């Protein structure tokens, strides 16, 4: 693979390593739409939903009565979790932890908020780092998260950073939740998204921000088709198709 040299100080991909497309951005911005589309466009590429790993760890800690402020104890649960991602589409997605289907519980806003809390701890981020890098396999990886382009895959061949207003993201999230049969209302959802953004953007370790060499797409007021057309143009510009 010909590695795209990243910004100053960032390592270039080693020869023979699978290429990575990093898709970062805040909650509800449409990363799922883009990564699923990329997975069908780039047949055979693997997918990493890194947020799901933070959600799983947070939920496991919560269920086992581990104090979420005790970052060492939370991080200590990570190696023992047997995680399986099944299903290719949003409708048939199933995430099993130690053989049990956790999908519904993982998608709740309350779980996202717990995940955001534990994600601020360096011990927790370190415990999940290698697990995320293990997804990097041939022919390539589409990685979705907050720090894919800045930390986990700083040598990604293409880094996309998506953004949109809080109100627009809350409206979209409401639609997604109701499609999954999960009840929610707009104004508390806006507040939750705002609080989660605040935590994710302002933490000291791996804060949510575009990498210096990221391609930024603001999806406010743009249709899904227009977003995907931009992504297609990026694939071509970066010679990934
Ligand atoms: O993408 P998501 O909503 O499933 O992520 C849930 C939380 O996990 C998010 O608010 C912050 C954290 N997270 C993170 O810190 N780094 C990532 N790469 C992915 C998620």
PDB file of C-alpha atoms and ligand atoms in Angstrom:
ATOM      1  CA  UNK A   1       0.000   0.000   0.000  1.00  0.00           C
ATOM      2  CA  UNK A   2       1.230   3.490  -0.679  1.00  0.00           C
ATOM      3  CA  UNK A   3       0.861   5.307   2.594  1.00  0.00           C
ATOM      4  CA  UNK A   4      -0.436   8.841   2.659  1.00  0.00           C
ATOM      5  CA  UNK A   5       2.022  10.814   4.722  1.00  0.00           C
ATOM      6  CA  UNK A   6       0.154  12.267   7.661  1.00  0.00           C
ATOM      7  CA  UNK A   7       0.649  15.697   9.247  1.00  0.00           C
ATOM      8  CA  UNK A   8       3.902  16.692  10.889  1.00  0.00           C
ATOM      9  CA  UNK A   9       5.016  14.211  13.529  1.00  0.00           C
ATOM     10  CA  UNK A  10       2.479  11.532  12.621  1.00  0.00           C
ATOM     11  CA  UNK A  11       3.773   8.164  11.446  1.00  0.00           C
ATOM     12  CA  UNK A  12       3.202   6.970   7.875  1.00  0.00           C
ATOM     13  CA  UNK A  13       1.594   3.500   7.449  1.00  0.00           C
ATOM     14  CA  UNK A  14       4.117   0.686   7.401  1.00  0.00           C
ATOM     15  CA  UNK A  15       4.448  -1.202   4.125  1.00  0.00           C
ATOM     16  CA  UNK A  16       2.148  -4.188   3.982  1.00  0.00           C
ATOM     17  CA  UNK A  17      -0.314  -2.805   6.528  1.00  0.00           C
ATOM     18  CA  UNK A  18      -3.973  -2.687   5.553  1.00  0.00           C
ATOM     19  CA  UNK A  19      -5.164   0.811   4.566  1.00  0.00           C
ATOM     20  CA  UNK A  20      -7.523   2.589   6.958  1.00  0.00           C
ATOM     21  CA  UNK A  21     -10.279   5.113   6.354  1.00  0.00           C
ATOM     22  CA  UNK A  22     -10.939   6.997   9.588  1.00  0.00           C
ATOM     23  CA  UNK A  23     -14.399   8.509  10.054  1.00  0.00           C
ATOM     24  CA  UNK A  24     -14.558  10.720  13.138  1.00  0.00           C
ATOM     25  CA  UNK A  25     -17.106  13.144  14.504  1.00  0.00           C
ATOM     26  CA  UNK A  26     -19.538  13.803  17.322  1.00  0.00           C
ATOM     27  CA  UNK A  27     -22.556  11.756  18.277  1.00  0.00           C
ATOM     28  CA  UNK A  28     -25.423  11.587  15.753  1.00  0.00           C
ATOM     29  CA  UNK A  29     -23.532  13.223  12.883  1.00  0.00           C
ATOM     30  CA  UNK A  30     -24.134  10.395  10.378  1.00  0.00           C
ATOM     31  CA  UNK A  31     -20.902   8.388  10.695  1.00  0.00           C
ATOM     32  CA  UNK A  32     -22.953   5.167  10.602  1.00  0.00           C
ATOM     33  CA  UNK A  33     -24.453   6.128   7.239  1.00  0.00           C
ATOM     34  CA  UNK A  34     -21.020   6.884   5.795  1.00  0.00           C
ATOM     35  CA  UNK A  35     -19.238   3.814   7.198  1.00  0.00           C
ATOM     36  CA  UNK A  36     -21.994   1.434   6.049  1.00  0.00           C
ATOM     37  CA  UNK A  37     -21.950   3.016   2.594  1.00  0.00           C
ATOM     38  CA  UNK A  38     -18.146   2.733   2.505  1.00  0.00           C
ATOM     39  CA  UNK A  39     -18.375  -0.937   3.496  1.00  0.00           C
ATOM     40  CA  UNK A  40     -20.658  -1.654   0.545  1.00  0.00           C
ATOM     41  CA  UNK A  41     -18.559   0.529  -1.809  1.00  0.00           C
ATOM     42  CA  UNK A  42     -15.281  -1.116  -0.753  1.00  0.00           C
ATOM     43  CA  UNK A  43     -16.345  -4.753  -0.811  1.00  0.00           C
ATOM     44  CA  UNK A  44     -14.616  -6.928   1.749  1.00  0.00           C
ATOM     45  CA  UNK A  45     -13.227  -4.100   3.887  1.00  0.00           C
ATOM     46  CA  UNK A  46     -13.638  -4.563   7.634  1.00  0.00           C
ATOM     47  CA  UNK A  47     -15.473  -2.167   9.947  1.00  0.00           C
ATOM     48  CA  UNK A  48     -14.687  -0.946  13.434  1.00  0.00           C
ATOM     49  CA  UNK A  49     -17.376   0.775  15.502  1.00  0.00           C
ATOM     50  CA  UNK A  50     -15.027   1.987  18.240  1.00  0.00           C
ATOM     51  CA  UNK A  51     -17.850   3.714  20.135  1.00  0.00           C
ATOM     52  CA  UNK A  52     -19.440   0.293  20.645  1.00  0.00           C
ATOM     53  CA  UNK A  53     -16.303  -0.856  22.492  1.00  0.00           C
ATOM     54  CA  UNK A  54     -16.528   2.119  24.886  1.00  0.00           C
ATOM     55  CA  UNK A  55     -20.257   1.468  25.319  1.00  0.00           C
ATOM     56  CA  UNK A  56     -19.665  -2.242  26.029  1.00  0.00           C
ATOM     57  CA  UNK A  57     -16.989  -1.510  28.606  1.00  0.00           C
ATOM     58  CA  UNK A  58     -19.157   1.126  30.310  1.00  0.00           C
ATOM     59  CA  UNK A  59     -22.168  -1.188  30.410  1.00  0.00           C
ATOM     60  CA  UNK A  60     -20.101  -4.117  31.673  1.00  0.00           C
ATOM     61  CA  UNK A  61     -18.742  -1.940  34.500  1.00  0.00           C
ATOM     62  CA  UNK A  62     -22.208  -0.623  35.307  1.00  0.00           C
ATOM     63  CA  UNK A  63     -23.746  -4.113  35.363  1.00  0.00           C
ATOM     64  CA  UNK A  64     -20.993  -5.488  37.574  1.00  0.00           C
ATOM     65  CA  UNK A  65     -21.297  -2.635  40.035  1.00  0.00           C
ATOM     66  CA  UNK A  66     -17.798  -1.296  39.299  1.00  0.00           C
ATOM     67  CA  UNK A  67     -17.385   2.367  40.287  1.00  0.00           C
ATOM     68  CA  UNK A  68     -17.139   4.296  36.993  1.00  0.00           C
ATOM     69  CA  UNK A  69     -14.727   6.751  38.609  1.00  0.00           C
ATOM     70  CA  UNK A  70     -12.301   3.897  39.284  1.00  0.00           C
ATOM     71  CA  UNK A  71     -10.604   3.963  35.871  1.00  0.00           C
ATOM     72  CA  UNK A  72      -8.175   1.165  36.746  1.00  0.00           C
ATOM     73  CA  UNK A  73     -11.014  -1.184  37.709  1.00  0.00           C
ATOM     74  CA  UNK A  74     -13.028  -0.274  34.592  1.00  0.00           C
ATOM     75  CA  UNK A  75      -9.993  -0.728  32.323  1.00  0.00           C
ATOM     76  CA  UNK A  76      -9.281  -4.064  34.015  1.00  0.00           C
ATOM     77  CA  UNK A  77     -12.552  -5.487  32.661  1.00  0.00           C
ATOM     78  CA  UNK A  78     -11.559  -4.907  29.018  1.00  0.00           C
ATOM     79  CA  UNK A  79      -9.290  -7.929  28.372  1.00  0.00           C
ATOM     80  CA  UNK A  80     -11.871 -10.408  29.693  1.00  0.00           C
ATOM     81  CA  UNK A  81     -14.777  -9.325  27.493  1.00  0.00           C
ATOM     82  CA  UNK A  82     -15.667 -11.675  24.661  1.00  0.00           C
ATOM     83  CA  UNK A  83     -17.174  -9.365  22.012  1.00  0.00           C
ATOM     84  CA  UNK A  84     -18.759 -10.400  18.707  1.00  0.00           C
ATOM     85  CA  UNK A  85     -20.158  -8.050  16.071  1.00  0.00           C
ATOM     86  CA  UNK A  86     -22.743  -9.741  13.852  1.00  0.00           C
ATOM     87  CA  UNK A  87     -24.868  -8.483  10.931  1.00  0.00           C
ATOM     88  CA  UNK A  88     -23.917  -6.076   8.156  1.00  0.00           C
ATOM     89  CA  UNK A  89     -26.867  -3.668   8.170  1.00  0.00           C
ATOM     90  CA  UNK A  90     -28.348  -1.446  10.850  1.00  0.00           C
ATOM     91  CA  UNK A  91     -31.466  -3.626  10.905  1.00  0.00           C
ATOM     92  CA  UNK A  92     -29.696  -6.948  11.518  1.00  0.00           C
ATOM     93  CA  UNK A  93     -26.876  -5.586  13.696  1.00  0.00           C
ATOM     94  CA  UNK A  94     -26.275  -7.765  16.753  1.00  0.00           C
ATOM     95  CA  UNK A  95     -23.540  -7.209  19.336  1.00  0.00           C
ATOM     96  CA  UNK A  96     -22.921 -10.136  21.656  1.00  0.00           C
ATOM     97  CA  UNK A  97     -20.929  -9.859  24.850  1.00  0.00           C
ATOM     98  CA  UNK A  98     -19.983 -13.131  26.502  1.00  0.00           C
ATOM     99  CA  UNK A  99     -22.633 -14.779  24.303  1.00  0.00           C
ATOM    100  CA  UNK A 100     -25.475 -12.448  25.349  1.00  0.00           C
ATOM    101  CA  UNK A 101     -27.226 -10.032  22.954  1.00  0.00           C
ATOM    102  CA  UNK A 102     -26.546  -6.499  24.278  1.00  0.00           C
ATOM    103  CA  UNK A 103     -27.565  -4.589  21.119  1.00  0.00           C
ATOM    104  CA  UNK A 104     -30.653  -2.752  22.408  1.00  0.00           C
ATOM    105  CA  UNK A 105     -29.090  -1.754  25.703  1.00  0.00           C
ATOM    106  CA  UNK A 106     -25.901  -0.555  23.991  1.00  0.00           C
ATOM    107  CA  UNK A 107     -27.766   1.802  21.657  1.00  0.00           C
ATOM    108  CA  UNK A 108     -29.531   3.715  24.460  1.00  0.00           C
ATOM    109  CA  UNK A 109     -28.507   7.348  25.010  1.00  0.00           C
ATOM    110  CA  UNK A 110     -27.905   6.533  28.673  1.00  0.00           C
ATOM    111  CA  UNK A 111     -25.256   3.979  27.620  1.00  0.00           C
ATOM    112  CA  UNK A 112     -23.648   6.555  25.300  1.00  0.00           C
ATOM    113  CA  UNK A 113     -23.410   8.955  28.226  1.00  0.00           C
ATOM    114  CA  UNK A 114     -21.785   6.301  30.446  1.00  0.00           C
ATOM    115  CA  UNK A 115     -19.346   5.515  27.621  1.00  0.00           C
ATOM    116  CA  UNK A 116     -18.420   9.171  27.258  1.00  0.00           C
ATOM    117  CA  UNK A 117     -17.688   9.347  31.015  1.00  0.00           C
ATOM    118  CA  UNK A 118     -15.329   6.366  31.118  1.00  0.00           C
ATOM    119  CA  UNK A 119     -13.738   7.402  27.795  1.00  0.00           C
ATOM    120  CA  UNK A 120     -12.117  10.443  29.415  1.00  0.00           C
ATOM    121  CA  UNK A 121      -9.761   8.199  31.443  1.00  0.00           C
ATOM    122  CA  UNK A 122      -6.331   7.463  29.896  1.00  0.00           C
ATOM    123  CA  UNK A 123      -6.315   3.957  31.503  1.00  0.00           C
ATOM    124  CA  UNK A 124      -9.558   3.086  29.721  1.00  0.00           C
ATOM    125  CA  UNK A 125      -8.346   4.422  26.360  1.00  0.00           C
ATOM    126  CA  UNK A 126      -5.095   2.479  26.707  1.00  0.00           C
ATOM    127  CA  UNK A 127      -6.995  -0.726  27.552  1.00  0.00           C
ATOM    128  CA  UNK A 128      -8.984  -0.480  24.307  1.00  0.00           C
ATOM    129  CA  UNK A 129      -6.173   0.698  22.011  1.00  0.00           C
ATOM    130  CA  UNK A 130      -4.769  -2.634  20.829  1.00  0.00           C
ATOM    131  CA  UNK A 131      -8.245  -4.141  20.597  1.00  0.00           C
ATOM    132  CA  UNK A 132      -9.138  -1.430  18.083  1.00  0.00           C
ATOM    133  CA  UNK A 133      -5.887  -1.836  16.126  1.00  0.00           C
ATOM    134  CA  UNK A 134      -6.548  -5.586  15.828  1.00  0.00           C
ATOM    135  CA  UNK A 135      -9.416  -4.773  13.443  1.00  0.00           C
ATOM    136  CA  UNK A 136      -6.869  -3.533  10.895  1.00  0.00           C
ATOM    137  CA  UNK A 137      -6.811  -6.373   8.427  1.00  0.00           C
ATOM    138  CA  UNK A 138      -6.567  -6.767   4.650  1.00  0.00           C
ATOM    139  CA  UNK A 139      -8.021  -5.597   2.371  1.00  0.00           C
ATOM    140  CA  UNK A 140      -8.688  -2.542   4.567  1.00  0.00           C
ATOM    141  CA  UNK A 141     -10.519  -1.047   7.537  1.00  0.00           C
ATOM    142  CA  UNK A 142     -13.226   1.577   7.871  1.00  0.00           C
ATOM    143  CA  UNK A 143     -12.947   2.886  11.445  1.00  0.00           C
ATOM    144  CA  UNK A 144     -15.604   5.016  13.101  1.00  0.00           C
ATOM    145  CA  UNK A 145     -15.065   7.004  16.296  1.00  0.00           C
ATOM    146  CA  UNK A 146     -13.675  10.168  17.852  1.00  0.00           C
ATOM    147  CA  UNK A 147      -9.896   9.665  17.667  1.00  0.00           C
ATOM    148  CA  UNK A 148      -9.444   7.268  14.750  1.00  0.00           C
ATOM    149  CA  UNK A 149      -7.563   9.834  12.639  1.00  0.00           C
ATOM    150  CA  UNK A 150      -5.738  11.573  15.491  1.00  0.00           C
ATOM    151  CA  UNK A 151      -4.582   8.634  17.667  1.00  0.00           C
ATOM    152  CA  UNK A 152      -5.626   5.053  16.887  1.00  0.00           C
ATOM    153  CA  UNK A 153      -4.909   5.150  13.139  1.00  0.00           C
ATOM    154  CA  UNK A 154      -2.883   8.347  12.817  1.00  0.00           C
ATOM    155  CA  UNK A 155      -1.458   6.919   9.567  1.00  0.00           C
ATOM    156  CA  UNK A 156      -4.902   6.429   7.954  1.00  0.00           C
ATOM    157  CA  UNK A 157      -4.972   6.742   4.161  1.00  0.00           C
ATOM    158  CA  UNK A 158      -8.065   8.954   4.356  1.00  0.00           C
ATOM    159  CA  UNK A 159      -9.392  10.846   7.387  1.00  0.00           C
ATOM    160  CA  UNK A 160     -12.925  12.167   7.269  1.00  0.00           C
ATOM    161  CA  UNK A 161     -14.201  14.415  10.060  1.00  0.00           C
ATOM    162  CA  UNK A 162     -17.971  14.924  10.066  1.00  0.00           C
ATOM    163  CA  UNK A 163     -19.768  17.684  11.932  1.00  0.00           C
ATOM    164  CA  UNK A 164     -23.309  19.114  12.178  1.00  0.00           C
ATOM    165  CA  UNK A 165     -25.292  21.363  14.508  1.00  0.00           C
ATOM    166  CA  UNK A 166     -26.557  19.924  17.801  1.00  0.00           C
ATOM    167  CA  UNK A 167     -30.207  20.463  16.798  1.00  0.00           C
ATOM    168  CA  UNK A 168     -29.815  18.634  13.500  1.00  0.00           C
ATOM    169  CA  UNK A 169     -28.015  15.726  15.195  1.00  0.00           C
ATOM    170  CA  UNK A 170     -30.706  15.484  17.881  1.00  0.00           C
ATOM    171  CA  UNK A 171     -33.442  15.329  15.228  1.00  0.00           C
ATOM    172  CA  UNK A 172     -31.599  12.563  13.374  1.00  0.00           C
ATOM    173  CA  UNK A 173     -30.902  10.634  16.569  1.00  0.00           C
ATOM    174  CA  UNK A 174     -34.593  10.853  17.494  1.00  0.00           C
ATOM    175  CA  UNK A 175     -35.495   9.288  14.133  1.00  0.00           C
ATOM    176  CA  UNK A 176     -32.925   6.488  14.587  1.00  0.00           C
ATOM    177  CA  UNK A 177     -34.064   5.719  18.120  1.00  0.00           C
ATOM    178  CA  UNK A 178     -37.736   5.604  17.205  1.00  0.00           C
ATOM    179  CA  UNK A 179     -36.920   3.308  14.243  1.00  0.00           C
ATOM    180  CA  UNK A 180     -35.385   0.954  16.805  1.00  0.00           C
ATOM    181  CA  UNK A 181     -38.458   1.206  19.034  1.00  0.00           C
ATOM    182  CA  UNK A 182     -36.594   3.270  21.668  1.00  0.00           C
ATOM    183  CA  UNK A 183     -38.650   6.195  22.988  1.00  0.00           C
ATOM    184  CA  UNK A 184     -37.044   9.668  23.379  1.00  0.00           C
ATOM    185  CA  UNK A 185     -37.955  13.375  23.125  1.00  0.00           C
ATOM    186  CA  UNK A 186     -36.120  16.173  21.330  1.00  0.00           C
ATOM    187  CA  UNK A 187     -35.173  18.691  23.976  1.00  0.00           C
ATOM    188  CA  UNK A 188     -33.578  16.325  26.534  1.00  0.00           C
ATOM    189  CA  UNK A 189     -31.842  14.658  23.601  1.00  0.00           C
ATOM    190  CA  UNK A 190     -30.339  18.060  22.594  1.00  0.00           C
ATOM    191  CA  UNK A 191     -29.125  18.546  26.155  1.00  0.00           C
ATOM    192  CA  UNK A 192     -27.604  15.050  26.310  1.00  0.00           C
ATOM    193  CA  UNK A 193     -25.843  15.563  22.989  1.00  0.00           C
ATOM    194  CA  UNK A 194     -24.533  18.958  24.117  1.00  0.00           C
ATOM    195  CA  UNK A 195     -23.213  17.484  27.383  1.00  0.00           C
ATOM    196  CA  UNK A 196     -21.605  14.531  25.586  1.00  0.00           C
ATOM    197  CA  UNK A 197     -19.988  16.875  22.999  1.00  0.00           C
ATOM    198  CA  UNK A 198     -18.640  19.018  25.797  1.00  0.00           C
ATOM    199  CA  UNK A 199     -17.028  15.989  27.503  1.00  0.00           C
ATOM    200  CA  UNK A 200     -15.723  14.419  24.279  1.00  0.00           C
ATOM    201  CA  UNK A 201     -14.273  17.683  22.903  1.00  0.00           C
ATOM    202  CA  UNK A 202     -12.743  18.969  26.122  1.00  0.00           C
ATOM    203  CA  UNK A 203     -11.119  15.907  27.671  1.00  0.00           C
ATOM    204  CA  UNK A 204      -7.346  16.047  27.931  1.00  0.00           C
ATOM    205  CA  UNK A 205      -6.643  12.646  26.335  1.00  0.00           C
ATOM    206  CA  UNK A 206      -7.587  12.097  22.682  1.00  0.00           C
ATOM    207  CA  UNK A 207     -10.231  14.840  22.538  1.00  0.00           C
ATOM    208  CA  UNK A 208     -12.695  14.904  19.673  1.00  0.00           C
ATOM    209  CA  UNK A 209     -11.142  17.136  16.994  1.00  0.00           C
ATOM    210  CA  UNK A 210     -10.242  16.872  13.321  1.00  0.00           C
ATOM    211  CA  UNK A 211      -6.738  15.639  12.532  1.00  0.00           C
ATOM    212  CA  UNK A 212      -4.603  18.297  10.826  1.00  0.00           C
ATOM    213  CA  UNK A 213      -4.902  16.357   7.579  1.00  0.00           C
ATOM    214  CA  UNK A 214      -8.615  15.454   7.890  1.00  0.00           C
ATOM    215  CA  UNK A 215     -11.217  16.197   5.232  1.00  0.00           C
ATOM    216  CA  UNK A 216     -14.003  18.013   7.094  1.00  0.00           C
ATOM    217  CA  UNK A 217     -17.616  17.527   5.982  1.00  0.00           C
ATOM    218  CA  UNK A 218     -20.277  19.688   7.657  1.00  0.00           C
ATOM    219  CA  UNK A 219     -23.512  17.772   7.105  1.00  0.00           C
ATOM    220  CA  UNK A 220     -25.869  20.454   8.498  1.00  0.00           C
ATOM    221  CA  UNK A 221     -28.621  20.953   5.951  1.00  0.00           C
ATOM    222  CA  UNK A 222     -27.097  18.481   3.452  1.00  0.00           C
ATOM    223  CA  UNK A 223     -28.958  15.378   2.271  1.00  0.00           C
ATOM    224  CA  UNK A 224     -27.473  11.905   2.825  1.00  0.00           C
ATOM    225  CA  UNK A 225     -27.015  11.618  -0.966  1.00  0.00           C
ATOM    226  CA  UNK A 226     -24.954  14.827  -1.056  1.00  0.00           C
ATOM    227  CA  UNK A 227     -22.791  13.622   1.854  1.00  0.00           C
ATOM    228  CA  UNK A 228     -22.145  10.307   0.109  1.00  0.00           C
ATOM    229  CA  UNK A 229     -21.297  12.109  -3.156  1.00  0.00           C
ATOM    230  CA  UNK A 230     -18.643  14.073  -1.231  1.00  0.00           C
ATOM    231  CA  UNK A 231     -17.268  10.853   0.247  1.00  0.00           C
ATOM    232  CA  UNK A 232     -17.132   9.250  -3.217  1.00  0.00           C
ATOM    233  CA  UNK A 233     -15.166  12.263  -4.467  1.00  0.00           C
ATOM    234  CA  UNK A 234     -12.742  11.850  -1.545  1.00  0.00           C
ATOM    235  CA  UNK A 235     -12.243   8.153  -2.323  1.00  0.00           C
ATOM    236  CA  UNK A 236     -11.320   9.080  -5.871  1.00  0.00           C
ATOM    237  CA  UNK A 237      -9.059  11.958  -4.847  1.00  0.00           C
ATOM    238  CA  UNK A 238      -7.212   9.667  -2.416  1.00  0.00           C
ATOM    239  CA  UNK A 239      -7.024   6.907  -5.054  1.00  0.00           C
ATOM    240  CA  UNK A 240      -8.857   4.387  -2.898  1.00  0.00           C
ATOM    241  CA  UNK A 241     -11.186   3.318  -5.738  1.00  0.00           C
TER     242      UNK A 241
HETATM  243  O1  LIG B   1     -19.867   6.785  18.812  1.00  0.00           O
HETATM  244  P1  LIG B   1     -20.632   6.469  20.077  1.00  0.00           P
HETATM  245  O2  LIG B   1     -21.758   7.430  20.320  1.00  0.00           O
HETATM  246  O3  LIG B   1     -21.095   5.056  20.118  1.00  0.00           O
HETATM  247  O4  LIG B   1     -19.568   6.654  21.280  1.00  0.00           O
HETATM  248  C1  LIG B   1     -19.951   6.621  22.631  1.00  0.00           C
HETATM  249  C2  LIG B   1     -18.966   7.381  23.473  1.00  0.00           C
HETATM  250  O5  LIG B   1     -17.712   6.669  23.498  1.00  0.00           O
HETATM  251  C3  LIG B   1     -18.606   8.786  22.986  1.00  0.00           C
HETATM  252  O6  LIG B   1     -19.452   9.772  23.528  1.00  0.00           O
HETATM  253  C4  LIG B   1     -17.189   8.968  23.442  1.00  0.00           C
HETATM  254  C5  LIG B   1     -16.631   7.588  23.480  1.00  0.00           C
HETATM  255  N1  LIG B   1     -15.753   7.290  22.337  1.00  0.00           N
HETATM  256  C6  LIG B   1     -14.458   7.730  22.407  1.00  0.00           C
HETATM  257  O7  LIG B   1     -14.088   8.394  23.373  1.00  0.00           O
HETATM  258  N2  LIG B   1     -13.580   7.417  21.420  1.00  0.00           N
HETATM  259  C7  LIG B   1     -13.981   6.722  20.344  1.00  0.00           C
HETATM  260  N3  LIG B   1     -13.099   6.426  19.391  1.00  0.00           N
HETATM  261  C8  LIG B   1     -15.314   6.290  20.231  1.00  0.00           C
HETATM  262  C9  LIG B   1     -16.192   6.601  21.246  1.00  0.00           C
END
